[in-house]
Amino acid sequence: MAVSSQKFQAPKGTRDFYPADLAVRRHIENVWRQVSINHGFEEIDGPTFEHLELYTHKSGPGIASELFQVMSGKDEEQIAAIRAGGAAPFALRPEFTPTLARMVAAKAAELPRPIKWFAIPSHFRAERPQRGRLREFMQWNVDFIGDDSPRADAEVIATAVMAFEQLGLTPGDVRVHISDRRAIAAYLTGEGIAPERHPSVFDFLDRSSKLPQEEFAKQAESLGLKAYAVLPFAGRRALDVHVPKGSDTLLKEVSLTAHTMHSQFQALEQLFSELKHMDLEAWCDIDVSIVRGLAYYTGTVFEIHEATGAERAIAGGGRYDNLIESFGGPKLAACGFGMGDVVLANTLRDKGLLKPEEEYLPRPDAFVIAADDDAAAKMPAIVAQLRKHDLHIRQSYKTTRNVGKLLGDASKCRARFAVILGKKLAENIVELKNMDGGEQREIALSELANALKRSP
Amino acid sequence: MAVSSQKFQAPKGTRDFYPADLAVRRHIENVWRQVSINHGFEEIDGPTFEHLELYTHKSGPGIASELFQVMSGKDEEQIAAIRAGGAAPFALRPEFTPTLARMVAAKAAELPRPIKWFAIPSHFRAERPQRGRLREFMQWNVDFIGDDSPRADAEVIATAVMAFEQLGLTPGDVRVHISDRRAIAAYLTGEGIAPERHPSVFDFLDRSSKLPQEEFAKQAESLGLKAYAVLPFAGRRALDVHVPKGSDTLLKEVSLTAHTMHSQFQALEQLFSELKHMDLEAWCDIDVSIVRGLAYYTGTVFEIHEATGAERAIAGGGRYDNLIESFGGPKLAACGFGMGDVVLANTLRDKGLLKPEEEYLPRPDAFVIAADDDAAAKMPAIVAQLRKHDLHIRQSYKTTRNVGKLLGDASKCRARFAVILGKKLAENIVELKNMDGGEQREIALSELANALKRSP
């Protein structure tokens, strides 16, 4: 059958993980998992695809164009509906929070509080792939539900920071930028912006650092904002927005308000006090330009960036106290974050914090070599026996009996020991070579499994 | 926004994994992973969705109706093509083998041989959900590539069997049913069926055990087969197909041929000799009714079933020596199997081989309790400090200072120790209670982390 070779490649923006690639991903995932468990979070998982309405419910129908849509090829009705101009019934999950909110809402009465959950599934976005942004990626989600105090925000941030520490990053490498939507909202209200207009202002501010200056001013104006008055919230842009004569003082005041927000807003101040108790202050900054794009945030919002700002955000999160209720659950305070694997791995690689990929592969306990054909015939039984002792055993499948060459294979796969089945095999004696130290000795087959055990 | 509550449930045939559910799944996956590694297989992963053509390439366009199809909601062209009557460009993976074949073909020149890979990803089928068959499920894939000898088949089967042993199953619980398409093909050729008609006969035989007697005879006839002559290959059906007078002897011969096939066909005989060396004979049976539905199998085929036949197949696999070449790679012999999590978990549960789900959750090293408000204020710092020692620490978030009640919470989450921050905290002394043994003693804060370390 003639099929273009492009069809035999991974879809654009997705990844093939060969053993060494996956070993690096598992290294990161294992740190995420152990750190989550140590912080008292329990792992959950949900479906890879959900009803499309789970996503449009909070974000509106527009989100459908940013998702991979899914339909059953068997369901004539679904296909007919799409051909008639409708959307597909399902979507690949772009984020985990709606699944989490749905799961909490479904069992809210029986789940012990607080609910502390994490998940490490695949996520999908129908966007143009670019550095740090793929169409399928792994994302670590950590959520603390049923506690509205700053200690919950702090514990969630502590969990992210501990993962950085375990991966070798320092406060000089990554920064946690923290703000609070309640604080920004209070400021906006002070500027005469009514609360019902805040969601569109948040959305504008979140996008604003990517807007050209002129466009920024124009959009600000159309939202009824004085551009210079929201400048401090608009990210790391140069201060060249037109400031009307006589408003220099105002601008200074605005900046001051923004940068001292934490001392004026109790929640932000309490959060920083908790972070200090937990010895996390060195990692964290107030950054009033952090707003977060998702509509469901209600309080603390934060993003974690590489310190020089060279990469996309490593993680983002915040407090979403109304979301569970909107999915049919009780009113339950909640906060959490998502951290993708792509930007994190880029950051670790750039800072020299990843070993050569092969070193993340599991080390074989032994590589078994047959020095003659008789030994080769007996090898499968010996190897099978060793594996019954929960040992990682490889073997030579080659027809060569050149022991030196085969020891090279043992060394290439980083085996701890080589076991050479040679002349004394008839007496149930084999050679055991320590591949790290180099020593070689004879050993009885009956003692071999014990000698290969990893020291605890 | 009014949305029916059905939209807030997992799509039919998919699963929400709450912590205890996921802990059971992880228990099974961890056994799969460790057994694979011990047998020298390396873990890989691929995209969750692939180009639809990757699946239609070997199975024809009909397969598209059994898949979940995927399209980018952003791509107007893709949507227009579907609305014009076409299929979606992508599909959620229904099986892992095409991804594997594509990955091997892409790097065949540089990969050391043999290639021994495993994967444990999600899979998807657009079928009506029923016991043992869901629309999203986990599947363990084990593949041995670049070795055409029966030892490769045997090692792959050994890997599956070792997982059963580790999960507590015995040869009395599950059986490996083995056949060989080369042997069946030789028999069919002897019956006058030309090789080019074998694929449709294999397909018929694979479906045949589900056919009513009459339908079986009818379809056999339409394929040019004498129904009684293919009876032995048609699964565990009663022998009441009409046998023409005078053909009793033939029928006996057919049965005999089938049941002694392994001694007549070298490959099958060699495989059983390898299985014997590896001490696996007790788990394995010749079963000529095993054909496997997928078109790409070329030699050994096997299915693993619960011994009484009560469930769907736990696993299925075989040899597919032409597949890699058909995806643009070199001619490379290959064999492997897939094992889903759903039927396996049902089997383990039915045989009483799963503990209560909660017992698979990780045990906290300590649950920290504040006996007064001063202690509560100091708790976050103490907890954060303990977690820096890679310890799994939980804490009480309750406002109660009733130590007895809080010890109940420590016990509920199966903590190894309770740490009580009480009156002597000012002197940096706390109470340490062993939740297994019950002993309680005072300990200096500085010694606490060390006392909580798990013995290796």
mmCIF file of C-alpha atoms in Angstrom, chain A residues 390, chain B residues 23-39 118 120 140 142 159-169 339 344 348 354 360:
data_model
loop_
_atom_site.group_PDB
_atom_site.id
_atom_site.type_symbol
_atom_site.label_atom_id
_atom_site.label_comp_id
_atom_site.label_asym_id
_atom_site.label_seq_id
_atom_site.Cartn_x
_atom_site.Cartn_y
_atom_site.Cartn_z
ATOM 1 C CA ASP A 390 14.240 -9.937 41.308
ATOM 2 C CA ALA B 23 -2.685 2.890 43.854
ATOM 3 C CA VAL B 24 -3.956 -0.510 42.653
ATOM 4 C CA ARG B 25 -3.203 0.397 39.028
ATOM 5 C CA ARG B 26 0.303 1.550 40.010
ATOM 6 C CA HIS B 27 0.829 -1.718 41.913
ATOM 7 C CA ILE B 28 0.180 -3.650 38.685
ATOM 8 C CA GLU B 29 2.178 -1.199 36.530
ATOM 9 C CA ASN B 30 5.140 -1.329 38.927
ATOM 10 C CA VAL B 31 5.227 -5.124 38.671
ATOM 11 C CA TRP B 32 5.037 -4.866 34.853
ATOM 12 C CA ARG B 33 7.853 -2.296 34.813
ATOM 13 C CA GLN B 34 10.214 -4.075 37.202
ATOM 14 C CA VAL B 35 9.703 -7.465 35.543
ATOM 15 C CA SER B 36 10.373 -5.903 32.119
ATOM 16 C CA ILE B 37 13.566 -4.266 33.361
ATOM 17 C CA ASN B 38 14.727 -7.471 35.049
ATOM 18 C CA HIS B 39 14.288 -9.251 31.709
ATOM 19 C CA PHE B 118 8.487 -2.306 26.656
ATOM 20 C CA ILE B 120 2.901 0.956 29.482
ATOM 21 C CA TRP B 140 1.716 -3.369 28.854
ATOM 22 C CA VAL B 142 6.723 -6.150 25.487
ATOM 23 C CA THR B 159 8.324 -11.988 31.058
ATOM 24 C CA ALA B 160 4.531 -12.272 31.117
ATOM 25 C CA VAL B 161 4.658 -15.313 33.403
ATOM 26 C CA MET B 162 7.053 -13.624 35.845
ATOM 27 C CA ALA B 163 4.567 -10.767 36.199
ATOM 28 C CA PHE B 164 1.865 -13.312 37.062
ATOM 29 C CA GLU B 165 4.133 -14.926 39.655
ATOM 30 C CA GLN B 166 4.892 -11.561 41.247
ATOM 31 C CA LEU B 167 1.181 -10.784 41.395
ATOM 32 C CA GLY B 168 0.499 -14.101 43.139
ATOM 33 C CA LEU B 169 -1.043 -16.042 40.243
ATOM 34 C CA MET B 339 -1.531 -7.167 28.324
ATOM 35 C CA LEU B 344 -5.866 -8.680 34.766
ATOM 36 C CA LEU B 348 -6.621 -10.722 40.563
ATOM 37 C CA LEU B 354 -5.622 -7.809 45.783
ATOM 38 C CA TYR B 360 -1.448 0.105 48.214
#
